[in-house]
Coordinates of C-alpha atoms in Angstrom, one line a residue:
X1032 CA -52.4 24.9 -67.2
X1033 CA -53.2 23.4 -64.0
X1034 CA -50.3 25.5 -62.1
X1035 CA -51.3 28.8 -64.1
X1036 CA -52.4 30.6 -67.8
X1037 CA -49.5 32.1 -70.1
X1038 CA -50.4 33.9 -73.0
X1039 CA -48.2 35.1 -76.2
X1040 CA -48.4 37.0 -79.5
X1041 CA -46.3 37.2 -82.4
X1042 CA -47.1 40.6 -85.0
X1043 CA -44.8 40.2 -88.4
X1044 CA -44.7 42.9 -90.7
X1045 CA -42.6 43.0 -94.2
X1046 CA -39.3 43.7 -92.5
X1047 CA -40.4 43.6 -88.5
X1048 CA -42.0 42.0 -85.7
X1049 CA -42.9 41.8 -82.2
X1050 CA -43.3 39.2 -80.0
X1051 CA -45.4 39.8 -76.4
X1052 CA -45.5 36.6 -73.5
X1053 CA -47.1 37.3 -70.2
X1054 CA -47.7 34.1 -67.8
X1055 CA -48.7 33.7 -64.4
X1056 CA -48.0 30.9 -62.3
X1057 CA -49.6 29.5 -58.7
X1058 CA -49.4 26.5 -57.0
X1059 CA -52.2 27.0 -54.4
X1060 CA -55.1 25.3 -56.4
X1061 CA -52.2 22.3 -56.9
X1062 CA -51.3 21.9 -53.4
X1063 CA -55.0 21.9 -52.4
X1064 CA -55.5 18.4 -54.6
X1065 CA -51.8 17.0 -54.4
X1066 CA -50.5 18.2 -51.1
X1067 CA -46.8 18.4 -50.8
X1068 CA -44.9 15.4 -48.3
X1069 CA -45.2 16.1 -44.4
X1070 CA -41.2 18.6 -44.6
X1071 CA -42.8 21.6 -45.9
X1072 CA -45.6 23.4 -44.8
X1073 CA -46.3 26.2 -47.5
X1074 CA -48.6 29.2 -46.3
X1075 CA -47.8 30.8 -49.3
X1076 CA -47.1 28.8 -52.2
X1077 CA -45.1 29.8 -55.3
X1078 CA -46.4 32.4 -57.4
X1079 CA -45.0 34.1 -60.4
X1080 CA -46.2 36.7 -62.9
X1081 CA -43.8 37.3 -65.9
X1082 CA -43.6 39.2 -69.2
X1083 CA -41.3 39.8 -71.9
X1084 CA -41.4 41.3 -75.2
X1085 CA -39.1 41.1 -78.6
X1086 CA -39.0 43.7 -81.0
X1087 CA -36.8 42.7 -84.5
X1088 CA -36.6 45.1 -87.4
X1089 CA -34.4 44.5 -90.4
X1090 CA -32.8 47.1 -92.2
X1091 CA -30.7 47.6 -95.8
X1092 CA -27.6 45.9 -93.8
X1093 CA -28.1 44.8 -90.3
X1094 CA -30.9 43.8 -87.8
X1095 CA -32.0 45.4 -84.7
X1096 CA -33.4 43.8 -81.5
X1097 CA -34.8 44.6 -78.1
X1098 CA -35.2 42.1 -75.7
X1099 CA -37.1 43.3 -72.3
X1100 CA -38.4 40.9 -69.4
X1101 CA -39.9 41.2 -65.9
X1102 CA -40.8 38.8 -63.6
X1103 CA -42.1 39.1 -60.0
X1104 CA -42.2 35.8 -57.5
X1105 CA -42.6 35.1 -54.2
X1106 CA -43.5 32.3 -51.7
X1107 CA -44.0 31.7 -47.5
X1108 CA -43.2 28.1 -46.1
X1109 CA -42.4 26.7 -42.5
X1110 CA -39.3 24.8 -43.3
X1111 CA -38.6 21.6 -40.5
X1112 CA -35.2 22.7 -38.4
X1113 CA -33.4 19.3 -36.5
X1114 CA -32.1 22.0 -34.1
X1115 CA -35.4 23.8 -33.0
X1116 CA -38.9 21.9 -32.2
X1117 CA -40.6 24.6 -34.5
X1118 CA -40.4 24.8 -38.3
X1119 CA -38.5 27.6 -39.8
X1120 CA -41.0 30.5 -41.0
X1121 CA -38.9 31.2 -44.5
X1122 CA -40.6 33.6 -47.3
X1123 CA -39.2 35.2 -50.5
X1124 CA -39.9 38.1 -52.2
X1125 CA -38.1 38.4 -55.8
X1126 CA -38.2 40.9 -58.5
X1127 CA -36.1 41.6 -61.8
X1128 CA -36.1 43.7 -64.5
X1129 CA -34.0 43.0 -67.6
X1130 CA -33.3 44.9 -71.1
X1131 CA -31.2 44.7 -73.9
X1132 CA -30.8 46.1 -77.0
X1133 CA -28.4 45.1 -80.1
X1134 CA -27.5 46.6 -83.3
X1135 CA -25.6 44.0 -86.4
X1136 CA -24.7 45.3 -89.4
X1137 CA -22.7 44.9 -92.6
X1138 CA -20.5 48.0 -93.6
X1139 CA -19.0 47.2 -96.9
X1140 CA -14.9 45.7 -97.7
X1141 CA -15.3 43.3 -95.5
X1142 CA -15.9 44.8 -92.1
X1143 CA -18.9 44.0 -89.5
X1144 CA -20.4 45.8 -86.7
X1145 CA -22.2 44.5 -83.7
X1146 CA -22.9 45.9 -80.5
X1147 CA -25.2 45.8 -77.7
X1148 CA -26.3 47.2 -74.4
X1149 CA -28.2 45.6 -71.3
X1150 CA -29.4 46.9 -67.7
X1151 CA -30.8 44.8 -65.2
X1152 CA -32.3 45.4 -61.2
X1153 CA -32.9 42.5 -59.2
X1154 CA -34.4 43.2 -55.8
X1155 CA -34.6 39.9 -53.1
X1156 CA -35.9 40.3 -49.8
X1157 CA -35.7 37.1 -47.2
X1158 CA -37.9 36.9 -44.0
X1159 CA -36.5 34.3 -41.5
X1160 CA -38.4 34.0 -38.5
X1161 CA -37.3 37.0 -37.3
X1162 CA -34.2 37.7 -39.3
X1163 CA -34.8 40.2 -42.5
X1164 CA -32.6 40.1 -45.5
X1165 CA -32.8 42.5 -48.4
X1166 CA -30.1 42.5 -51.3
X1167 CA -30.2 44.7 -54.6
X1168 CA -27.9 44.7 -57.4
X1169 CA -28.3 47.6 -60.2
X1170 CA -25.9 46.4 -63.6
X1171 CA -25.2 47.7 -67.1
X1172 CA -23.2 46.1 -69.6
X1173 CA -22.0 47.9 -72.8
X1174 CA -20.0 45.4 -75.5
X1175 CA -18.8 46.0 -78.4
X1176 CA -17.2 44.1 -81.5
X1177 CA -15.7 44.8 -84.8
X1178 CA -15.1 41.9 -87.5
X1179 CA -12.9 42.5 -90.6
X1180 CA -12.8 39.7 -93.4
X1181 CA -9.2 39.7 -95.3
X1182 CA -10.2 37.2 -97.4
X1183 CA -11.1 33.7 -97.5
X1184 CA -8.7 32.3 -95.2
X1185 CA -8.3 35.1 -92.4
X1186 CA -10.9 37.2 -90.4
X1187 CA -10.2 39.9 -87.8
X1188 CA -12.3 40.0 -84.6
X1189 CA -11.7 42.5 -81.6
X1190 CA -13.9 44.3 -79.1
X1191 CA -14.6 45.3 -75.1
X1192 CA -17.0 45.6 -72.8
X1193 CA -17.6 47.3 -69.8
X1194 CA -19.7 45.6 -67.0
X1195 CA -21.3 48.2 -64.2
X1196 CA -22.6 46.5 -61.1
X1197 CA -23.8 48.0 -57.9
X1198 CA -24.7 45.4 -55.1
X1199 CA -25.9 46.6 -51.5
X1200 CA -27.6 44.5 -48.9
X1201 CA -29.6 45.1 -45.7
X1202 CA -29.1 42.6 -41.9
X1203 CA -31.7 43.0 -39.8
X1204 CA -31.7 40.6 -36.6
X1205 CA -32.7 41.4 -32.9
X1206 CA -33.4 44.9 -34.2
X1207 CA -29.8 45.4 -35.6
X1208 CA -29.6 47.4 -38.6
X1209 CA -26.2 45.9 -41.0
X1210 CA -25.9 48.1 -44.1
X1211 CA -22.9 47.3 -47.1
X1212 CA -22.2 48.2 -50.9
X1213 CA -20.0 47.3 -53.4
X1214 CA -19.4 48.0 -57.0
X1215 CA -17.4 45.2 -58.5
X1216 CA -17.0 46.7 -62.1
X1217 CA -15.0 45.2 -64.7
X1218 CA -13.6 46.8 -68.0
X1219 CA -12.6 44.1 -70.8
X1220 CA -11.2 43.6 -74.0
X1221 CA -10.4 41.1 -76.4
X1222 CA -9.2 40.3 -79.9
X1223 CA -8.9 36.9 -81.9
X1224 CA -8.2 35.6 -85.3
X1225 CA -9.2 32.9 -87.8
X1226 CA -7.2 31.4 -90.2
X1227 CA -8.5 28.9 -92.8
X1228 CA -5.7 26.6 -94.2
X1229 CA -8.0 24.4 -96.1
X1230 CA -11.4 23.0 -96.7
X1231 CA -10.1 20.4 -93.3
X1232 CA -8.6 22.7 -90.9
X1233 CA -8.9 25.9 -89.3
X1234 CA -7.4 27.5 -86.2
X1235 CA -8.3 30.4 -84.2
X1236 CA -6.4 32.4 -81.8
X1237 CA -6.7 35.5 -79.8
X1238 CA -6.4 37.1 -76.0
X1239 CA -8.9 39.0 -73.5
X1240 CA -8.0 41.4 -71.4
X1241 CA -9.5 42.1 -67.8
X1242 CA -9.5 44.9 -65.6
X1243 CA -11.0 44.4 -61.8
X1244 CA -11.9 47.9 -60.3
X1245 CA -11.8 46.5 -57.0
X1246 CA -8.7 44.9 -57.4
X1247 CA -7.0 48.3 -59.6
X1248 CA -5.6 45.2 -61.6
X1249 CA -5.5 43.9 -65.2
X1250 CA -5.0 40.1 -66.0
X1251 CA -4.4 38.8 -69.3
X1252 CA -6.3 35.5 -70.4
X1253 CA -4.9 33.5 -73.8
X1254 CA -7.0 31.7 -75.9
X1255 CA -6.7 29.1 -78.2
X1256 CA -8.8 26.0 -80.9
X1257 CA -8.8 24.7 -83.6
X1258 CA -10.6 22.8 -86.0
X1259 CA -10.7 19.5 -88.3
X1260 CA -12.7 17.7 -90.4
X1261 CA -12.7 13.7 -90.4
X1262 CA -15.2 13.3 -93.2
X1263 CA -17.9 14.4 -94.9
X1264 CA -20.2 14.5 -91.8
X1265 CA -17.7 14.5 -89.0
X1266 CA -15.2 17.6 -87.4
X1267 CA -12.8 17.5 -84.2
X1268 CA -11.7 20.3 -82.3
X1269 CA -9.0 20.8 -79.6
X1270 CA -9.7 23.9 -77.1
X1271 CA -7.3 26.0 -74.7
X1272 CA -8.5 28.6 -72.5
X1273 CA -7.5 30.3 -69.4
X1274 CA -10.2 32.1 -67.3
X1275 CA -11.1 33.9 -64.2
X1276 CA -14.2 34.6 -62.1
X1277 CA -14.7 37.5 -59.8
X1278 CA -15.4 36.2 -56.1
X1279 CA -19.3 36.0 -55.8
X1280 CA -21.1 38.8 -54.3
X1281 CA -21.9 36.2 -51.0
X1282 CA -18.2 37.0 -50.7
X1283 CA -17.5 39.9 -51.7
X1284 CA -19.3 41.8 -49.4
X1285 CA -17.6 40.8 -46.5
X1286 CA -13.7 41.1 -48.6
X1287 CA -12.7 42.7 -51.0
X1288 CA -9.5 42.3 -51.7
X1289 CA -11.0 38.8 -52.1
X1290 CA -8.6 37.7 -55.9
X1291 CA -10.5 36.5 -58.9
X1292 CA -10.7 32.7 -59.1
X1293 CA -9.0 30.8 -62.0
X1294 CA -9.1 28.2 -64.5
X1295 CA -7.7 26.8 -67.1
X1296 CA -9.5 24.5 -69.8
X1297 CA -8.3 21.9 -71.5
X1298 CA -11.3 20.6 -74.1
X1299 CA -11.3 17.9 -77.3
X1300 CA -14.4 17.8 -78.7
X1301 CA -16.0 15.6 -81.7
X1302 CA -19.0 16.4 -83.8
X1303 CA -21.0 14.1 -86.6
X1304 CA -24.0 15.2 -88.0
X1305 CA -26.5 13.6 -90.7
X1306 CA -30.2 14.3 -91.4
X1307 CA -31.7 13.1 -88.8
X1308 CA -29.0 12.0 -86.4
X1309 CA -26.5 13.9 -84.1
X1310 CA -24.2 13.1 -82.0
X1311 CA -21.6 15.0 -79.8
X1312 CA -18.6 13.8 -77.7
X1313 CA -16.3 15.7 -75.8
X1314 CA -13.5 15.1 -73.1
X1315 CA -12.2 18.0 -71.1
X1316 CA -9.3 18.5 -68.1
X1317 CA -9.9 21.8 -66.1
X1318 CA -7.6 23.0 -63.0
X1319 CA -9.0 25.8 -60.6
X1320 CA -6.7 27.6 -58.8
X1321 CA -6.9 30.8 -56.2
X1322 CA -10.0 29.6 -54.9
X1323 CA -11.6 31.1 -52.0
X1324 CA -11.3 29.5 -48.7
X1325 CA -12.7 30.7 -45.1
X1326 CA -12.4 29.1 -41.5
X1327 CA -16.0 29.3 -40.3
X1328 CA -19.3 26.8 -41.0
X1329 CA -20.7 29.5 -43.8
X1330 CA -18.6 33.1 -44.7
X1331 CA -19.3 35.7 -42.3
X1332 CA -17.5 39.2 -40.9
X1333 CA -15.3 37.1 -38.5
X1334 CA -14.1 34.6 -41.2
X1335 CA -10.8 34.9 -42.7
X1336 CA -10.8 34.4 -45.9
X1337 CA -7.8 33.4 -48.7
X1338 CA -7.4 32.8 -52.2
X1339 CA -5.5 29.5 -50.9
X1340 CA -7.9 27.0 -53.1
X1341 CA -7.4 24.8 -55.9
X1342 CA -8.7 21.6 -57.6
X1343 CA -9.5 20.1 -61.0
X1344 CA -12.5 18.2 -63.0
X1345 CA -12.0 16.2 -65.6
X1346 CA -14.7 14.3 -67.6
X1347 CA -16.5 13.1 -70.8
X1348 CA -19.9 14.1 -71.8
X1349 CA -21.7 12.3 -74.9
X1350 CA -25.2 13.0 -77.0
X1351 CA -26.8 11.4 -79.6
X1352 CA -30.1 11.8 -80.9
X1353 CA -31.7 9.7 -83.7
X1354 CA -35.1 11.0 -85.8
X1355 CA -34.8 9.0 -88.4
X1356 CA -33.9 4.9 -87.5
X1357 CA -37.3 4.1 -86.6
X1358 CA -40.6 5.2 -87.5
X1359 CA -42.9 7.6 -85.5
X1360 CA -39.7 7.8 -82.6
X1361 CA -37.7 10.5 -81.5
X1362 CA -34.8 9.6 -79.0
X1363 CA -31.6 11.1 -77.3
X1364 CA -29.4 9.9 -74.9
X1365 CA -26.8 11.9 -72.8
X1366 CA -24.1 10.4 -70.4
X1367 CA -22.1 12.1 -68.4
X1368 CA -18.6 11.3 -66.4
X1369 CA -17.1 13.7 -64.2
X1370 CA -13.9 13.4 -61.5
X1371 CA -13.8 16.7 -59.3
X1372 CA -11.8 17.4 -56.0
X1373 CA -11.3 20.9 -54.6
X1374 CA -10.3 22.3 -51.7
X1375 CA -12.4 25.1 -50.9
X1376 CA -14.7 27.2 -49.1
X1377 CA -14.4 25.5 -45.4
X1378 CA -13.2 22.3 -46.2
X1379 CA -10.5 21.2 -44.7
X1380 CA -8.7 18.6 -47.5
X1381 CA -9.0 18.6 -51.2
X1382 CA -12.1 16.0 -51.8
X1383 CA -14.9 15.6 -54.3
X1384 CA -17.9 18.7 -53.3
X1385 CA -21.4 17.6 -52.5
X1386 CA -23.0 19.0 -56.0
X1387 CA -20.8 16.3 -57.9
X1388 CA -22.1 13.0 -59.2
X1389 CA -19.7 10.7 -61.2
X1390 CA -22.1 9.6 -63.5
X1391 CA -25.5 11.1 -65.0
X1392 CA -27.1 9.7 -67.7
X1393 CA -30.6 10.6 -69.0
X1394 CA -32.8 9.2 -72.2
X1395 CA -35.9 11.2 -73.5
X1396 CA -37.9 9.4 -76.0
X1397 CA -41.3 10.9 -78.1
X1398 CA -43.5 8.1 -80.1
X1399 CA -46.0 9.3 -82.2
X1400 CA -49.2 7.3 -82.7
X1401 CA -51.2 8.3 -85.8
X1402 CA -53.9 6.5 -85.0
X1403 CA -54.3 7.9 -81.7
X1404 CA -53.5 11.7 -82.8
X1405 CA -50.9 11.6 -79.6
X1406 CA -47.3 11.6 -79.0
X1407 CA -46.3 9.7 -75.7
X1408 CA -43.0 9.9 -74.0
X1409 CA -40.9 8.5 -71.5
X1410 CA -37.8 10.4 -69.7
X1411 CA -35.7 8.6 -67.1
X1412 CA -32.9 10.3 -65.5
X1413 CA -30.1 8.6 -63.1
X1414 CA -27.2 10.0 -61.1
X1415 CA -24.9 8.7 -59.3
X1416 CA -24.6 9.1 -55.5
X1417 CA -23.0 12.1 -53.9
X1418 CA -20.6 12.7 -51.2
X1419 CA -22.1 13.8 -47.8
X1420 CA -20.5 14.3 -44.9
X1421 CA -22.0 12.1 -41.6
X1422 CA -20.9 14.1 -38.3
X1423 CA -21.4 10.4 -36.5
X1424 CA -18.3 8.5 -38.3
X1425 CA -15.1 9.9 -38.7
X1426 CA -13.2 11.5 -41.5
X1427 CA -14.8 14.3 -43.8
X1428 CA -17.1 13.8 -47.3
X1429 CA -16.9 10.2 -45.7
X1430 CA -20.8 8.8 -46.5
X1431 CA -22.5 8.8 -50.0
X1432 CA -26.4 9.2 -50.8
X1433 CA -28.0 6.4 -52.4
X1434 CA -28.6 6.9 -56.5
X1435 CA -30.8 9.2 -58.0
X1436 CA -33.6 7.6 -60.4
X1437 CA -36.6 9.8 -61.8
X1438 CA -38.9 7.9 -64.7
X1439 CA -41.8 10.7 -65.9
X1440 CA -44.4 9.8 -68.4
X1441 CA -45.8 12.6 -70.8
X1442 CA -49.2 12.6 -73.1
X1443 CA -50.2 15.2 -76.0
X1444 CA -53.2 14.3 -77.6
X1445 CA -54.2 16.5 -80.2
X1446 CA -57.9 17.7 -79.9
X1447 CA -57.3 19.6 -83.9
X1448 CA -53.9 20.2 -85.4
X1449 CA -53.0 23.4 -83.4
X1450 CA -54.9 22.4 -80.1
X1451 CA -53.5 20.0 -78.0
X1452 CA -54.3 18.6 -74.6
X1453 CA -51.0 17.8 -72.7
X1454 CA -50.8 16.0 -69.7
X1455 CA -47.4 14.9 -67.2
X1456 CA -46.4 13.0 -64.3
X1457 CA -42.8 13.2 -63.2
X1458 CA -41.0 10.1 -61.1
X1459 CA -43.9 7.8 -62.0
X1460 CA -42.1 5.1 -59.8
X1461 CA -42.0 7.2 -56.8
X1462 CA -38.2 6.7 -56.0
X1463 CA -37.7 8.4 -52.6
X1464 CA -34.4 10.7 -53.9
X1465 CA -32.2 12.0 -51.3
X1466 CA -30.3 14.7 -52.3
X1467 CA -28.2 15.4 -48.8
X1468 CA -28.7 15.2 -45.0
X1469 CA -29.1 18.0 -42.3
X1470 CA -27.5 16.9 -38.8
X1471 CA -28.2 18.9 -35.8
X1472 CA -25.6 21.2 -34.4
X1473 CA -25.3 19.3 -31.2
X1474 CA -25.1 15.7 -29.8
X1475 CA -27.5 14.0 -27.9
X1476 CA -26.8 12.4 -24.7
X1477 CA -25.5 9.2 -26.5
X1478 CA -23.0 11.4 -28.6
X1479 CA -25.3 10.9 -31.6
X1480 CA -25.9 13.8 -34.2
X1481 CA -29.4 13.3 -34.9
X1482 CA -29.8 13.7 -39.1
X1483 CA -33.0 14.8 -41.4
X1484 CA -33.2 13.7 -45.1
X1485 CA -33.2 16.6 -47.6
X1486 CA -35.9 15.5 -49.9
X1487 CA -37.7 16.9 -53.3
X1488 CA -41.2 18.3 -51.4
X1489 CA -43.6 15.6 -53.3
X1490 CA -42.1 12.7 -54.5
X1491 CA -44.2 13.2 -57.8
X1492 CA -45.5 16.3 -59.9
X1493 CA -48.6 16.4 -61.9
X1494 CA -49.4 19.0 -65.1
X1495 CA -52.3 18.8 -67.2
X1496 CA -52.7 22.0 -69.5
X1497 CA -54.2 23.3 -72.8
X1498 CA -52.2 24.5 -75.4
X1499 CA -53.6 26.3 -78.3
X1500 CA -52.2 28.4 -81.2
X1501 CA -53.7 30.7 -83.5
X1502 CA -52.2 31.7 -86.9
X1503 CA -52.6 32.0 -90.3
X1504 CA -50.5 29.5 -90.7
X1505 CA -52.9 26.1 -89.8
X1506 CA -50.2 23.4 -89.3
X1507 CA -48.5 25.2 -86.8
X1508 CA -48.7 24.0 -83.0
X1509 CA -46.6 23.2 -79.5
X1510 CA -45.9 19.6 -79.8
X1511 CA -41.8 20.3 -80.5
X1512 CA -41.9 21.9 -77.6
X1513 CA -43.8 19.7 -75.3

C-alpha cells in the first residue's frame, strides 16, 4: 500500500485453523509527495506495526478460540497554539496487548456452556513540550454463562463476570513528579428468559446485577424486549433497559467517590429482509441521569466534582441496502436524526454538546463494469452543523459550524481474479470541513478573542495499494472488502 505492507495467512485443517495478520503502517513516504495543510508540522509521522493471530478448533460438542493482538504506534507533531507564537511540540507513544480465549459447548438435555477469559495492558506515554504524561492500565475479565432449553417456547440464560482493572498514571511538569492508582473493579451478574408464544411473538426478560468495588455498592439494572413478526419478511421489536457506566478513568483519578452514570433506554426497532435487500429502522428515547459535572475549564485536583448531571437523546436511525434492483450496483443509504441536550462536565445550562449533529446521512455505492474488469464507487457523507461556543458574542453553545460534506471516489481494477489494483481519493471536492474553533485564552486590546479553525490535516487523502490472495481456492479475492 502506499501508507504501508500488511500481510495474512489462513492454515485449515479437518477440524482447526489458524489465522496470522501482521501490518505495518507509515505515513512518511506519503507526506513527502502529498504534504499535510500549513496547521501541522509532523517530525514524526504516524507509524504502526500490528499483529494478531486466531486459533479455532472444533471438538465433538463445542468450539474453542484464541484471539491475541498487539499493536505498537507512535507519532511527533508541532501542533499551532493561538495562545503561544510557537507550535506545540506533541508526540505519542502507544502500546497494547490484548488476549482472549473462549470455550462453547453443548452438554446434553438441553443445557449450554460458554465462557471466556481476556487480559489486556495498554501503555500511553504523551510528551508536551515539556510536560510528560504516562498512563497504564492492566485488565482481566472472566465471564461466564449457562443456557438451559425447557422446550420450545422457554430458554434459561444466567451468568457473571468479573472485570479486574488497574489504572496508574505518571505528571511530570517543571520537574514535578505526580504519581496515582486506582482499581475500579466490578463484579456482575445477570439472568434472562425467553418465552416463545407463537410463530409471531416472543418476549424476553431478565436483570443484571452490578457491584462497584470503589463504590462497596451493588445496583440492580432491569431489562426488557420483545419481539413480532409483521409478515413473512418483516419483525418489530420494542426494547427497555436501564444502565450504568463507571466514571471514566480521566475522572476517576482525581475522585473516587465519583457515582456511576445512568441511563435508561427506550428503543422500537423494525427489520425487513429479502435476498438482496435490507433495511432497518429504529427510533429510540434515552435519559442520562447522575452525570458528572466539575467547575473548572477541563477536570483537575482543584475541581469539585458532582454527580449533579442529566439530559436525554432521542432519535431515528434508518438503513437500507439494495443488491439486487439494478444490475452490476450495490447501494446503501443510512440517515440519521438525533436531539441531545445535557448538562454536564463544565457546562453551565443543559444544551446540545459539541460532538452532536442533528442530521447525518451517508450513501456508498459499488458498480461493477465487466468490460472494464473494475468496480468503481462513490461515498458521500453529510452532517449537519455543530454547536460551538464563540467567546466574542454572548450566551453559551451560541454559534454553529457550517455543514460537513465529504464525496470520495474508489477504483479496483482487477489485474487476474485474485489480484486487484485498488486506488482512493477521499473528499474529491475539497470541501474545507470545520469541525470546531480554538479561541485564545485572552482578549486582545479591542476585547476580541482571537479564534483558529480546527481542521482535518489535508483536505484530501490518497491510497493506491496491491492486493493479492493466494489459495487453493481461485475465485477468491478482496473486492467485498474494498
Amino acid at each position: 500500500m502506499s501508507v504501508g505492507v500488511g500481510l495474512g495467512h489462513t492454515q485449515k485443517w479437518q477440524k482447526s485453523s489458524l489465522s496470522l495478520n501482521t501490518g505495518y503502517i507509515n505515513l512518511f513516504p506519503y507526506l513527502k509527495l502529498v504534504p499535510n495543510n500549513e496547521q501541522a508540522k509532523f517530525k514524526k509521522p504516524y507509524q504502526s506495526f500490528s499483529s494478531e493471530s486466531v486459533y479455532r478448533k472444533h471438538s465433538k460438542n463445542g468450539i474453542f478460540k484464541w484471539y491475541t493482538a498487539y499493536e505498537l504506534t507512535n507519532l511527533e507533531v508541532l501542533q499551532p497554539d493561538i495562545d503561544q507564537p510557537q507550535p506545540v511540540n506533541f508526540s505519542l507513544r502507544n502500546e497494547n496487548l490484548y488476549t482472549n480465549l473462549s470455550y462453547k459447548s453443548a452438554l446434553g438435555n438441553g443445557w449450554s456452556f460458554n465462557h471466556g477469559v481476556s487480559a489486556s495492558y495498554s501503555r500511553n506515554k504523551f510528551d508536551i513540550d515539556l510536560t510528560q504524561i504516562e498512563n497504564r492500565e492492566l485488565a482481566a475479565n472472566l465471564k461466564l454463562k449457562m443456557s438451559k432449553r425447557f422446550s420450545n417456547r422457554i430458554k434459561l440464560y444466567f451468568g457473571g463476570e468479573y472485570i479486574y482493572k488497574t489504572f496508574s498514571e505518571d505528571f511530570i511538569a517543571s520537574e514535578n513528579l505526580e504519581e496515582l492508582q486506582i482499581k475500579p473493579e466490578v463484579s456482575a451478574g445477570f439472568a434472562e428468559a425467553d418465552f416463545i408464544f407463537s410463530k409471531k411473538f416472543a418476549l424476553k426478560t431478565g436483570f443484571r446485577g452490578t457491584y462497584l468495588d470503589l463504590k462497596k455498592q451493588f445496583y440492580w439494572l432491569p431489562r426488557l424486549s420483545m419481539a413480532m413478526k409483521t409478515g413473512k419478511d418483516g419483525q418489530l421489536s420494542l426494547a427497555y433497559g436501564q444502565y450504568l457506566q463507571q466514571p471514566e478513568n480521566d475522572l476517576l483519578k482525581f475522585d473516587q467517590t465519583l457515582e456511576p452514570e445512568t441511563a435508561t433506554h427506550y428503543i422500537l426497532n423494525y427489520q425487513w429482509t429479502r435476498p438482496g435487500y435490507i433495511l432497518r429502522a429504529e427510533a429510540y428515547h434515552k435519559e442520562y441521569n447522575d452525570l458528572i459535572k466539575f467547575n473548572t475549564p477541563e477536570p483537575g485536583y482543584n475541581s469539585a466534582y458532582t454527580n449533579e448531571g442529566y439530559g436525554y437523546a432521542r432519535g431515528a436511525d434508518f438503513f437500507f441496502r439494495d443488491d439486487k434492483s439494478f444490475e452490476n450496483l450495490q447501494y446503501w443509504i443510512s440517515y440519521s436524526f438525533i436531539d441531545s441536550q445535557r448538562d454536564f462536565r463544565n457546562f453551565p445550562i443543559k444544551t446540545t454538546p459539541q460532538f452532536v449533529a442533528n442530521h447525518t446521512v451517508s450513501l456508498v455505492t459499488k458498480y461493477w463494469i465487466e468490460e472494464l474488469r473494475s468496480q468503481a464507487g462513490l461515498t458521500y457523507t453529510f452532517a449537519s452543523r455543530r454547536p460551538y461556543e464563540d467567546l466574542n458574542t454572548s450566551g453559551f453553545m451560541n454559534r454553529k459550524t457550517k455543514n460537513y460534506n465529504s464525496l470520495s471516489f474508489n477504483w479496483a481494477y482487477l489485474l487476474s481474479q485474485q489480484k486487484i489494483i485498488y486506488f482512493s481519493v477521499s473528499n474529491v471536492l475539497g470541501s474545507r470541513n470545520v469541525f470546531n474553533y480554538d479561541y485564545a485564552k485572552t482578549a486582545d486590546e479591542n476585547g476580541i478573542f482571537e479564534r483558529q479553525a480546527i481542521t482535518p490535516a489535508a483536505d484530501r487523502f490518497f491510497f493506491v495499494g496491491f492486493f493479492w490472495t493466494i489459495s487453493s481456492n481461485k475465485s477468491k479475492n478482496q473486492l467485498e472488502n474494498l
